PDB file of C-alpha atoms in Angstrom:
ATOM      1  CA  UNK A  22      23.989  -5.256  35.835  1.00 52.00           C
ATOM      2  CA  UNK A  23      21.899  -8.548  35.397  1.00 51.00           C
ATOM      3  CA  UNK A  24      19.820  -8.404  32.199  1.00 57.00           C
ATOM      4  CA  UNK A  25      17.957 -11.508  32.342  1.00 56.00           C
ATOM      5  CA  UNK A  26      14.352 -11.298  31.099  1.00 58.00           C
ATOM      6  CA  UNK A  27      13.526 -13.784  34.426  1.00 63.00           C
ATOM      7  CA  UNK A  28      12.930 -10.306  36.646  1.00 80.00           C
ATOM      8  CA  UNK A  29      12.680  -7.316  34.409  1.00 85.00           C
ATOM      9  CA  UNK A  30      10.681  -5.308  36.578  1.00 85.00           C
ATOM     10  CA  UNK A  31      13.538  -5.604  38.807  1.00 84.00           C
ATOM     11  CA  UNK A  32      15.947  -4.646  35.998  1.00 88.00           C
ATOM     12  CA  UNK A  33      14.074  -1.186  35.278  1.00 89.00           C
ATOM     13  CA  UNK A  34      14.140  -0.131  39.017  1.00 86.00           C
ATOM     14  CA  UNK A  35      17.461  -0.633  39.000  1.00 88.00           C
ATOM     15  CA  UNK A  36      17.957   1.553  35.301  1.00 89.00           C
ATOM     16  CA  UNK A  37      15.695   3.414  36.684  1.00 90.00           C
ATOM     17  CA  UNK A  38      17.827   4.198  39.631  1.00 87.00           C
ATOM     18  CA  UNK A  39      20.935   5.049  37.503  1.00 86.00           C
ATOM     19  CA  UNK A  40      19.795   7.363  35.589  1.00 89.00           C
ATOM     20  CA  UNK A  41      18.375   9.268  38.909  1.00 88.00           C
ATOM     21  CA  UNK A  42      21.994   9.977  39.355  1.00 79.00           C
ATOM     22  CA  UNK A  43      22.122  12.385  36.172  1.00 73.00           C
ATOM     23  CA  UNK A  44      25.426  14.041  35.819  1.00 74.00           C
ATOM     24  CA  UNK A  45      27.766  11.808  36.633  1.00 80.00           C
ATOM     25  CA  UNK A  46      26.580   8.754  34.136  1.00 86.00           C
ATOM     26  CA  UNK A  47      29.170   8.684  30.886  1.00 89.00           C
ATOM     27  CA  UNK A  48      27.003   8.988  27.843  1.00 92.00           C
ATOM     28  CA  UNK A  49      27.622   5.217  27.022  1.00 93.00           C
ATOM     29  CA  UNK A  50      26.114   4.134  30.661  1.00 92.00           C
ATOM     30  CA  UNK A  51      23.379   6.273  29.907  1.00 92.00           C
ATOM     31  CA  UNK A  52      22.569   5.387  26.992  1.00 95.00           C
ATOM     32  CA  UNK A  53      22.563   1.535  27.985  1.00 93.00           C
ATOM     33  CA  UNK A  54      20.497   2.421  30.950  1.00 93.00           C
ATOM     34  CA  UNK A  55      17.642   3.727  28.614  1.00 94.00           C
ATOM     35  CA  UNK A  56      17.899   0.903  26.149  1.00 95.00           C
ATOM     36  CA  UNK A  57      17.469  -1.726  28.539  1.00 94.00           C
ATOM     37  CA  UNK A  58      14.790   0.030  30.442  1.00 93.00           C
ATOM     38  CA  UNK A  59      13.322   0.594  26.865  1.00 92.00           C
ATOM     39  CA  UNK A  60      13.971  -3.638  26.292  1.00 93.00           C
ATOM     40  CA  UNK A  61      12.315  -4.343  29.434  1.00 92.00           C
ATOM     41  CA  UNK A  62       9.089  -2.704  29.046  1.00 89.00           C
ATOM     42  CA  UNK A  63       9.291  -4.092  25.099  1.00 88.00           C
ATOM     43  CA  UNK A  64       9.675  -7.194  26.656  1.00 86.00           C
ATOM     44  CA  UNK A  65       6.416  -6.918  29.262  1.00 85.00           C
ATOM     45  CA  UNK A  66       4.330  -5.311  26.619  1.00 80.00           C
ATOM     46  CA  UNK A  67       4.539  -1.883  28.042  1.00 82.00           C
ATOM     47  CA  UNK A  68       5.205  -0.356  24.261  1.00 82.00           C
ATOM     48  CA  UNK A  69       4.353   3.143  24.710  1.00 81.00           C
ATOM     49  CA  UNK A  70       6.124   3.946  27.596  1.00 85.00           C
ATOM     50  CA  UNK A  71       9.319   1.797  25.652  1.00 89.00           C
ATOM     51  CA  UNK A  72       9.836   4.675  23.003  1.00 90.00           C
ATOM     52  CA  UNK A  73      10.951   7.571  24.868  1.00 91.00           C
ATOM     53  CA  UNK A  74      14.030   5.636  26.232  1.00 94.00           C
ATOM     54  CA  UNK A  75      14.592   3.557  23.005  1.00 96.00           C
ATOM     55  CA  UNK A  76      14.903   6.911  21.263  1.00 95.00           C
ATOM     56  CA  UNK A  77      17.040   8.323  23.730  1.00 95.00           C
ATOM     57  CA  UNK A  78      19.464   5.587  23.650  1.00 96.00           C
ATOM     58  CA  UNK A  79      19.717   5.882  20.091  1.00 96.00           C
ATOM     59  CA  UNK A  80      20.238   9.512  19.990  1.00 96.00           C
ATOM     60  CA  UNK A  81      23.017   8.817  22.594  1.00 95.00           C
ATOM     61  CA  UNK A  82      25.323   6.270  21.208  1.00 96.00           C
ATOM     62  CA  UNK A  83      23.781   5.633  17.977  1.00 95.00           C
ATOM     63  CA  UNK A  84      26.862   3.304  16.914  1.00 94.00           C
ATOM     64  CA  UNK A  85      25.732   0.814  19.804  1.00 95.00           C
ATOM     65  CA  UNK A  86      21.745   0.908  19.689  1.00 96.00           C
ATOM     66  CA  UNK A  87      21.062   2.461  16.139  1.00 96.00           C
ATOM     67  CA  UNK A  88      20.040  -0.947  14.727  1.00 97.00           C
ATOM     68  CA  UNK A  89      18.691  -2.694  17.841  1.00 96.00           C
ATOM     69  CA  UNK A  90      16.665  -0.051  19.405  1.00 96.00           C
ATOM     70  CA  UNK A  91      15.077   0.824  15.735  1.00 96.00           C
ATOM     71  CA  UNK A  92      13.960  -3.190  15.333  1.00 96.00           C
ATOM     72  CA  UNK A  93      12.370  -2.410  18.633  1.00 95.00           C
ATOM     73  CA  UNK A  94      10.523   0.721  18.398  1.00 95.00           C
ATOM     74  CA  UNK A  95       9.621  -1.006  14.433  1.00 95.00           C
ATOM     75  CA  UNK A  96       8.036  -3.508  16.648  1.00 91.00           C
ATOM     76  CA  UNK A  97       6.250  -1.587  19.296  1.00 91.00           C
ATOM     77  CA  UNK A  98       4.701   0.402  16.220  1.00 93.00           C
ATOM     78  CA  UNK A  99       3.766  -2.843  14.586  1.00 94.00           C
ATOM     79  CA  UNK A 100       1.883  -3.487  17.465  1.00 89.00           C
ATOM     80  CA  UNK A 101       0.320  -0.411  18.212  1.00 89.00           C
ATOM     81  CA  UNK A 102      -0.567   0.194  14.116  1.00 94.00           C
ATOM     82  CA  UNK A 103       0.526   3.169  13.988  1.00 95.00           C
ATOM     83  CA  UNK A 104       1.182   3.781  10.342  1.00 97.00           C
ATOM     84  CA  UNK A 105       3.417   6.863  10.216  1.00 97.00           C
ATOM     85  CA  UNK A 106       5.959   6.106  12.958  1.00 97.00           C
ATOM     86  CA  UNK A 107       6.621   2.977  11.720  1.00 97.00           C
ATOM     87  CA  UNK A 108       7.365   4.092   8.300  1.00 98.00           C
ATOM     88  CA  UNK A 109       9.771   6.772   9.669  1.00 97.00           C
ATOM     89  CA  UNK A 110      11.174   2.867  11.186  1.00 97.00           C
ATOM     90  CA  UNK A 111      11.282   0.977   8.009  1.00 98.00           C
ATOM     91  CA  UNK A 112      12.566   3.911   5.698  1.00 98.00           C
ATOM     92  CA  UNK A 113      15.597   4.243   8.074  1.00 97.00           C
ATOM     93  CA  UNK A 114      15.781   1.077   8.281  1.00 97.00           C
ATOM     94  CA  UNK A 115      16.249   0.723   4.761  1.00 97.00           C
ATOM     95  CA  UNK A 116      18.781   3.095   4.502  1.00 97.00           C
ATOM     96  CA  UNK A 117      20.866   1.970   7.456  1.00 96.00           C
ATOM     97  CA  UNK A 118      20.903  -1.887   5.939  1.00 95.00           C
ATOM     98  CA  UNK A 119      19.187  -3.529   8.653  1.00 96.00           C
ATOM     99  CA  UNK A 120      15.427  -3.449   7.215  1.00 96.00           C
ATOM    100  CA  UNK A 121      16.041  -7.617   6.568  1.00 95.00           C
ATOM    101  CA  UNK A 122      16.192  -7.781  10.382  1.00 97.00           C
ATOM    102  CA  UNK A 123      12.407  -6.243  10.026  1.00 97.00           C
ATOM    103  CA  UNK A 124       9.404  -9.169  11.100  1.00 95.00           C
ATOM    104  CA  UNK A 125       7.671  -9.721   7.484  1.00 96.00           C
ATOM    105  CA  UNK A 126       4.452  -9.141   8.965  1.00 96.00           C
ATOM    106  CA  UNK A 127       5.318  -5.634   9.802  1.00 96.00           C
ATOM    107  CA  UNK A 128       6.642  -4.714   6.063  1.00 98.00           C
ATOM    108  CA  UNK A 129       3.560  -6.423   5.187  1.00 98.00           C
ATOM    109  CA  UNK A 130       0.863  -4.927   7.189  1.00 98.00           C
ATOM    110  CA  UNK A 131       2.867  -1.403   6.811  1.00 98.00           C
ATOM    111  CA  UNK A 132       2.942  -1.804   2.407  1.00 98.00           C
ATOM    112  CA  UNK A 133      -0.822  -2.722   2.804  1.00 98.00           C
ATOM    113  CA  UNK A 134      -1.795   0.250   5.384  1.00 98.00           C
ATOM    114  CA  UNK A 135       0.366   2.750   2.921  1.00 98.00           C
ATOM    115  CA  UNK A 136      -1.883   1.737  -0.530  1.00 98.00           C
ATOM    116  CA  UNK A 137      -4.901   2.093   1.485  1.00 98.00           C
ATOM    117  CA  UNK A 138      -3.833   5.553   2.256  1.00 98.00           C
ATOM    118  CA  UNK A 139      -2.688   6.489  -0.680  1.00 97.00           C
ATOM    119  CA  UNK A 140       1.407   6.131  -0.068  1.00 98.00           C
ATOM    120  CA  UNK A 141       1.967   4.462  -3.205  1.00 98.00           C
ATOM    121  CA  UNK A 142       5.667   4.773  -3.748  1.00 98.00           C
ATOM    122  CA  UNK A 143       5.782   3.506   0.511  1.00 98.00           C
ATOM    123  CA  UNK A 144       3.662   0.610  -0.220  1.00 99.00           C
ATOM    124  CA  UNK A 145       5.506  -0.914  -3.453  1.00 98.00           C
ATOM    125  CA  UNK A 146       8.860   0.137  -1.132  1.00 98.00           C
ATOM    126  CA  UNK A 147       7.775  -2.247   1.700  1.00 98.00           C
ATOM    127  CA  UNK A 148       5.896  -4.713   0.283  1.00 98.00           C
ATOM    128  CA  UNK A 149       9.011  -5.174  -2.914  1.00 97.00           C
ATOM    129  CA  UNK A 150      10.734  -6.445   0.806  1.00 97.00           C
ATOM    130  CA  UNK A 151       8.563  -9.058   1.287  1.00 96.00           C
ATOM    131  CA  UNK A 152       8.252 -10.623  -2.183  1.00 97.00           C
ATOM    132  CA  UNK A 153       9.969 -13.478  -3.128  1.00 95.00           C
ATOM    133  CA  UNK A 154      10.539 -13.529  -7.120  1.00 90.00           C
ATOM    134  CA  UNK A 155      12.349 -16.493  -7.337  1.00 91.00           C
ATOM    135  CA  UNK A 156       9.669 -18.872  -5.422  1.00 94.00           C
ATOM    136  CA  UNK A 157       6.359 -16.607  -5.704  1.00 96.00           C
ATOM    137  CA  UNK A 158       4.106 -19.151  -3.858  1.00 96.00           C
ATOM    138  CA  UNK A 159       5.829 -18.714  -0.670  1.00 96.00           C
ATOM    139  CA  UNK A 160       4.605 -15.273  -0.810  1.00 97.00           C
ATOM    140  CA  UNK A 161       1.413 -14.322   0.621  1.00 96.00           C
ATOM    141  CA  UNK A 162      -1.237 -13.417  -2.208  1.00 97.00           C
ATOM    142  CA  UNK A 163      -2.184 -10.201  -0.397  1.00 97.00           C
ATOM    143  CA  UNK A 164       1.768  -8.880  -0.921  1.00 98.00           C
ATOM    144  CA  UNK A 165       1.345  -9.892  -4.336  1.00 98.00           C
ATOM    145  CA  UNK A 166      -2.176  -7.963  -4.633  1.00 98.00           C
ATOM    146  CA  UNK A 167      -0.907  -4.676  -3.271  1.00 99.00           C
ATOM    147  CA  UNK A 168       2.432  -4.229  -4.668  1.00 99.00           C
ATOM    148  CA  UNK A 169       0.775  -4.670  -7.859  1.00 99.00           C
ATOM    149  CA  UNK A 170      -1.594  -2.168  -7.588  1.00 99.00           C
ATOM    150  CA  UNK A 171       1.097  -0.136  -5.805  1.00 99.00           C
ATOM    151  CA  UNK A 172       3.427  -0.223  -8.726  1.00 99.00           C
ATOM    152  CA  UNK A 173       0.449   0.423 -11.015  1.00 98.00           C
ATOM    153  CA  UNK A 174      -0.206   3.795  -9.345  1.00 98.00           C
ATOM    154  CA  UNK A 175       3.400   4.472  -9.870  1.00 98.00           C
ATOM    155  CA  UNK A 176       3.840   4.070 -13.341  1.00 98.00           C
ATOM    156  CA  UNK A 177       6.117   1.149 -12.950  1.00 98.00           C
ATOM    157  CA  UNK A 178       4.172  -0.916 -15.018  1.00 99.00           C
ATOM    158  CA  UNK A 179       6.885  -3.407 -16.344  1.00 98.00           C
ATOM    159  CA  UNK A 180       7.489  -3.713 -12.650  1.00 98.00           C
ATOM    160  CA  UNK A 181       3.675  -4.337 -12.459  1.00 98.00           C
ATOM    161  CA  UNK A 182       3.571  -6.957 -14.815  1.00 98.00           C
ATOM    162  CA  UNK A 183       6.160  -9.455 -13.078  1.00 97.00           C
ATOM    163  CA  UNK A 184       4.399  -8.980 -10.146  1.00 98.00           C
ATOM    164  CA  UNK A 185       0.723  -9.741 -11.338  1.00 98.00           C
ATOM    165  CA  UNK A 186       2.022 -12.951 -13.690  1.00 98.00           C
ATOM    166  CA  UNK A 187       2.896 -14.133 -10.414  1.00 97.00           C
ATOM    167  CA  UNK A 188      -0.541 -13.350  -8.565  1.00 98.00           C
ATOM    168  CA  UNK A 189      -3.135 -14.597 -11.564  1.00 98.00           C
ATOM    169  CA  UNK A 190      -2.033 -18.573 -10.763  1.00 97.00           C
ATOM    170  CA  UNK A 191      -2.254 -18.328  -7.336  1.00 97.00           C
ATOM    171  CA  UNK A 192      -5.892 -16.749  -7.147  1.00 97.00           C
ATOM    172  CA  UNK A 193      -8.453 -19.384  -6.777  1.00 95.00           C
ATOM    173  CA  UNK A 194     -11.607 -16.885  -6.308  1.00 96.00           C
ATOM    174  CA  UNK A 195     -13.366 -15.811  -9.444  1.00 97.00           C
ATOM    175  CA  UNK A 196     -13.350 -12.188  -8.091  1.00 96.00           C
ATOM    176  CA  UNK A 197     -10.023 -11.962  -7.169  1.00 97.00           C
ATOM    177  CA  UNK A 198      -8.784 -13.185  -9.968  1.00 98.00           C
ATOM    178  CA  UNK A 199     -10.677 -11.012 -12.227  1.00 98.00           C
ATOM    179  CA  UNK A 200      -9.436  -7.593  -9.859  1.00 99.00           C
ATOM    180  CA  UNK A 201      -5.590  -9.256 -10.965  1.00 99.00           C
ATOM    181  CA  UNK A 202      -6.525  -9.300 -14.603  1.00 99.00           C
ATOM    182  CA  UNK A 203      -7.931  -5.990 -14.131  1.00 99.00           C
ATOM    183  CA  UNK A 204      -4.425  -4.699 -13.371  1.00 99.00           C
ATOM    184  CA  UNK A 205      -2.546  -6.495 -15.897  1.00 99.00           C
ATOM    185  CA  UNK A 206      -4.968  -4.809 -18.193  1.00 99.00           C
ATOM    186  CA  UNK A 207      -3.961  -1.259 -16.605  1.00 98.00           C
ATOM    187  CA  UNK A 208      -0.262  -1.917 -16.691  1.00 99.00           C
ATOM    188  CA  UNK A 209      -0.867  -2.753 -20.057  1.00 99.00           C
ATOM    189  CA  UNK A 210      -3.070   0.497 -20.628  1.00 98.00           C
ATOM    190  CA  UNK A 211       0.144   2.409 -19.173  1.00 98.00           C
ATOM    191  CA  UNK A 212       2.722   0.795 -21.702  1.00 98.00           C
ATOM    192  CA  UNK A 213       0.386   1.770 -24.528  1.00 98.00           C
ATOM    193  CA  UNK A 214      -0.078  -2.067 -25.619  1.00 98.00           C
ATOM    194  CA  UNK A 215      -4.065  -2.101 -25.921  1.00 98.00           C
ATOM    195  CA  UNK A 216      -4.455  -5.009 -27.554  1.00 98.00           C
ATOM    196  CA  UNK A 217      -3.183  -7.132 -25.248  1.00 99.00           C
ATOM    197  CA  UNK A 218      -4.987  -4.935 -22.229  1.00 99.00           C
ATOM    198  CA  UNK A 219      -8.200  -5.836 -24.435  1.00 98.00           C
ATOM    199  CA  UNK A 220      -7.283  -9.857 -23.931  1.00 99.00           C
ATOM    200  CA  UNK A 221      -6.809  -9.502 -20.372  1.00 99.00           C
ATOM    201  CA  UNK A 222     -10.189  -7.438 -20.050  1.00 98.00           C
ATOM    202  CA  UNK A 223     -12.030 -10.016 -22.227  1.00 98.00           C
ATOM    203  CA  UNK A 224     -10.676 -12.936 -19.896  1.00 98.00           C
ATOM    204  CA  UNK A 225     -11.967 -10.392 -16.522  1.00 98.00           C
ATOM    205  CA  UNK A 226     -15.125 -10.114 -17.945  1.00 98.00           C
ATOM    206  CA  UNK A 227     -15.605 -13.702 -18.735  1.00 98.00           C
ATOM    207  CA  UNK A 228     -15.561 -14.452 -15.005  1.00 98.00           C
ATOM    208  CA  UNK A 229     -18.198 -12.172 -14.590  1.00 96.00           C
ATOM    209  CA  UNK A 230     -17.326  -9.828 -11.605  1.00 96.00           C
ATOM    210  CA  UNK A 231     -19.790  -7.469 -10.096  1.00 94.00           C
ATOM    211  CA  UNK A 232     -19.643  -4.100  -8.302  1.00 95.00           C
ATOM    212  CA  UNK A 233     -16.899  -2.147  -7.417  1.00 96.00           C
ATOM    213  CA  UNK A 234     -14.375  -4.763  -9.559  1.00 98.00           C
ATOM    214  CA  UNK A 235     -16.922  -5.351 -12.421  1.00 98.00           C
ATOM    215  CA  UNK A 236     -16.828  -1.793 -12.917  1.00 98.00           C
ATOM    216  CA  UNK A 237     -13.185  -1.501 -12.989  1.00 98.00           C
ATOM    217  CA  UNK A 238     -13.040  -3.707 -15.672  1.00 99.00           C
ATOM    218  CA  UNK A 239     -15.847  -1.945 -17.544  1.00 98.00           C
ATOM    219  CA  UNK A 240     -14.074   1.018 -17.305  1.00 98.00           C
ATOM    220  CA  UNK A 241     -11.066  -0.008 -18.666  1.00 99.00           C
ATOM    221  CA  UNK A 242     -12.709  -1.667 -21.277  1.00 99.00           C
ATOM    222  CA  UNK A 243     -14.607   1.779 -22.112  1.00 98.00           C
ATOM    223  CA  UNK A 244     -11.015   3.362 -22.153  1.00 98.00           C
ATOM    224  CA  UNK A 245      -9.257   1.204 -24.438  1.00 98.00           C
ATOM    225  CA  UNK A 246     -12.439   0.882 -26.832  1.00 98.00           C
ATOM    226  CA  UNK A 247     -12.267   5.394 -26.755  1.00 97.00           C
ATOM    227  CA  UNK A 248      -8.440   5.281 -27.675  1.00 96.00           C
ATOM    228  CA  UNK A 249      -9.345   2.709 -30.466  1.00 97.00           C
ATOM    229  CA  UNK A 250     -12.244   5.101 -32.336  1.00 96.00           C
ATOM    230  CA  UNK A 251     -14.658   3.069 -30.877  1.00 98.00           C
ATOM    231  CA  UNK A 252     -16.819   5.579 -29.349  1.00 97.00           C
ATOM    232  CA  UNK A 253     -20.220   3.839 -29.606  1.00 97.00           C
ATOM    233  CA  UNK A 254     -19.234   0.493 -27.840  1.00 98.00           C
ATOM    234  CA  UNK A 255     -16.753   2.707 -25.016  1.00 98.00           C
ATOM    235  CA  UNK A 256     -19.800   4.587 -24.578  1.00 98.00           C
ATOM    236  CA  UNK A 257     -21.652   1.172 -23.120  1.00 98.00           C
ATOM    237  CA  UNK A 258     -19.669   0.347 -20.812  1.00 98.00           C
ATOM    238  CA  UNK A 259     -19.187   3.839 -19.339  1.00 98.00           C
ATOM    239  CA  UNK A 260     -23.407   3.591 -19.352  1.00 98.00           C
ATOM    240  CA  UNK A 261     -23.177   0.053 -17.893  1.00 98.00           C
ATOM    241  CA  UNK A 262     -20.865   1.789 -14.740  1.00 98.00           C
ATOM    242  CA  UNK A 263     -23.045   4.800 -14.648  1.00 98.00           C
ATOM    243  CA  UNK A 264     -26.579   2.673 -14.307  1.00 97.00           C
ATOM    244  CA  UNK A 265     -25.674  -0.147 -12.139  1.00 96.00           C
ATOM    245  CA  UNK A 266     -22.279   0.004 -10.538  1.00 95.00           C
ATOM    246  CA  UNK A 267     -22.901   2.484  -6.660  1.00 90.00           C
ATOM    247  CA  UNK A 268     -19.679   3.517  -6.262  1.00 94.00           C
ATOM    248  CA  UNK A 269     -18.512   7.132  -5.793  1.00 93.00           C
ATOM    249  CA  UNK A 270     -14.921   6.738  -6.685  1.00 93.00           C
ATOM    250  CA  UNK A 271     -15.977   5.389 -10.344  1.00 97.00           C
ATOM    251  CA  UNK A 272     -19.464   7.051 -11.372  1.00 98.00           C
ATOM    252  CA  UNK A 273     -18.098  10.588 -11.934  1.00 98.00           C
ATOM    253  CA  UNK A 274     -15.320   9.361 -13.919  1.00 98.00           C
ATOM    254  CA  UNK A 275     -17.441   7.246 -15.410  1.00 98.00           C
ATOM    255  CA  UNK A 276     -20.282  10.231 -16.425  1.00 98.00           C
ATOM    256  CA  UNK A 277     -16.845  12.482 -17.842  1.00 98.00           C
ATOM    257  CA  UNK A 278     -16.316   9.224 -19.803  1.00 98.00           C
ATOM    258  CA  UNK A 279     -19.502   8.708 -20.996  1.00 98.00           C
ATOM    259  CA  UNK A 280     -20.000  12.233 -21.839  1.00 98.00           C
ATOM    260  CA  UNK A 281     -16.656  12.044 -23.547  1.00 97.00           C
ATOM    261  CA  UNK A 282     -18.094   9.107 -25.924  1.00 98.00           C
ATOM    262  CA  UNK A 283     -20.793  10.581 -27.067  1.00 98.00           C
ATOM    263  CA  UNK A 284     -19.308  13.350 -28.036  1.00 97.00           C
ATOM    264  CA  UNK A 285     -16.843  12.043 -30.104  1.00 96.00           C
ATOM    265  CA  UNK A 286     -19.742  10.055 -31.690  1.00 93.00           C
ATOM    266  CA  UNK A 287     -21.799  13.461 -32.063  1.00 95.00           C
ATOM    267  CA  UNK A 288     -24.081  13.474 -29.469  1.00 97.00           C
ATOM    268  CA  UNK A 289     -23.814  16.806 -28.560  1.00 96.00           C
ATOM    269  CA  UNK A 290     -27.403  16.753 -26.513  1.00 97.00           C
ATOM    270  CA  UNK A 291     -26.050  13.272 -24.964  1.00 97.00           C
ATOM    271  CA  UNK A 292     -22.942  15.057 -23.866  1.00 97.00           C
ATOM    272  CA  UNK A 293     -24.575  17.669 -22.120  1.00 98.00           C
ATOM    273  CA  UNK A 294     -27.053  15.718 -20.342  1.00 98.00           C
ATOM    274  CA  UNK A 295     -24.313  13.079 -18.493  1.00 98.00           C
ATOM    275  CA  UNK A 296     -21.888  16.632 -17.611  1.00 97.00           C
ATOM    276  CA  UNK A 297     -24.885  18.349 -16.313  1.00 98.00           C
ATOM    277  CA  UNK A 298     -25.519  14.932 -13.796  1.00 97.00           C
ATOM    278  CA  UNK A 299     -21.893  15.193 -13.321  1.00 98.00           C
ATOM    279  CA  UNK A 300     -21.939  18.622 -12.479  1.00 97.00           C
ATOM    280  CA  UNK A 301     -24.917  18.142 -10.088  1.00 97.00           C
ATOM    281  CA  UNK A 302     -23.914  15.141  -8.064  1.00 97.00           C
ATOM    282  CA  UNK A 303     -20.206  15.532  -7.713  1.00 97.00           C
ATOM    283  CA  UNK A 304     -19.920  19.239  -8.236  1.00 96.00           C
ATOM    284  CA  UNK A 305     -16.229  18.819  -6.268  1.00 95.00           C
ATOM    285  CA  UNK A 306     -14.888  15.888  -8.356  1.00 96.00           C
ATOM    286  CA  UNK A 307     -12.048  16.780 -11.394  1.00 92.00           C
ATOM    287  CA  UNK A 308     -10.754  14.420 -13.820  1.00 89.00           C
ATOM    288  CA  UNK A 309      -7.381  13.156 -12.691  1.00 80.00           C
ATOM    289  CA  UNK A 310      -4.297  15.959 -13.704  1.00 67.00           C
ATOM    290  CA  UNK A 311      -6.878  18.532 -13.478  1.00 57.00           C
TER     291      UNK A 311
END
């Protein structure tokens, strides 16, 4: 049968028409006929109605359309963002050995969606695909961004560190480039070597970032300055987040922190008054492994 993307509607009719006669298709001819009507609607941007017979024609002869039907449905979720399916795409297509076939921008846009939803271990997965150690500029600075943070959340924080030395040259906005020092400072918190997370806070801070960033890096500076006896000077920066920095992920943790500081320092009154706020405003909210 002609397959020539000139007259594809007239392709599908004519699928269309051999599967109508059911029984007595082999499963290879059947499971060509719903590929190609699958390719065809891929190919006129009917995506949804694509997946039932790119699925089927994997399902049937898997050896043929395993690898070619999955880059399409990968695409046709791509296109249609959703998330979930095409992560089921990727992952298998990962495992099958045909994920470098995968459009970059769909690895991409998949590691980014994953952080955002909290699919860590997804996100560094993905986004590791699209990385290019050996020449990082030709590697967006967003895939550089998130796969650090992703790895971060992971506890690969070696990992981490490779990644971020090759984001902090290539950001030219103050901000940014403060939020990259910020992680180098919490892979740096994870490996237990503070006082080079203390240098890469110091440089953060001098490029004075504000809100939800500027707080980051306050908090980490209040952390590392608590691990070092330091309680009165951790105990300012947790105040600094707590007074100026509107941001619900980091104030409770902040007013534990704070309340934390001054009671190591013996504020006992102090203490109290920052877990009672807690208490009242986020009466939900649990320090993290609680």
């Amino acid at each position: 049968m002609r397959r020539d993307e000139g007259n594809l509607p007239d392709m599908i009719t004519r699928y269309r028409g051999l599967l109508a006669k059911g029984k007595d298709l082999s499963v290879k001819i059947e499971a060509e006929a719903n590929y190609f009507i699958g390719w065809g609607q891929a190919k006129t941007n009917s995506t949804a109605d694509s997946v039932e017979f790119l699925e089927k024609a994997r399902k049937l002869h898997p050896e043929t359309y395993k690898k070619h039907a999955g880059l399409l449905l990968a695409l046709g979720y791509f296109t249609s963002k959703n998330l979930a399916k095409l992560t089921e795409e990727i992952d298998l297509a990962i495992k099958e050995g045909y994920a470098e076939d995968l459009p970059d921008q769909s690895l991409q846009w998949a590691g980014r969606e994953a952080y955002f939803a909290g699919k860590y271990a997804a996100a560094s997965r993905f986004l590791e695909r699209v990385a290019n150690l050996d020449e990082p500029r030709e590697t967006p600075k967003e895939v550089w961004r998130y796969l650090t943070k992703a790895l971060v959340e992971t506890g690969k924080f070696e990992e981490a560190l490779k990644t971020v030395e090759n984001l902090i040259p290539m950001e030219d906005n103050q901000t940014q480039k403060a939020d990259a020092l910020l992680d180098k400072g919490r892979a740096l918190l994870g490996l237990k070597r503070d006082d080079e997370a203390r240098k890469s806070v110091d440089a953060a801070l001098e490029l004075r970032p504000e809100g939800r960033i500027g707080g980051g890096v306050r908090m980490l500076s209040g952390e590392l300055k608590l691990r070092a006896g330091e309680a009165e000077a951790a105990g300012a920066d947790f105040l600094y987040v707590v007074s100026f920095i509107d941001d619900r992920d980091l104030k409770p943790s902040a007013l534990w922190k704070l309340s934390q500081a001054l009671s190591k320092k013996g504020d006992s009154a102090g203490a109290a008054k920052y877990q009672e706020q807690l208490a009242k405003e986020f009466p939900a909210w649990k320090p993290a492994g609680e």
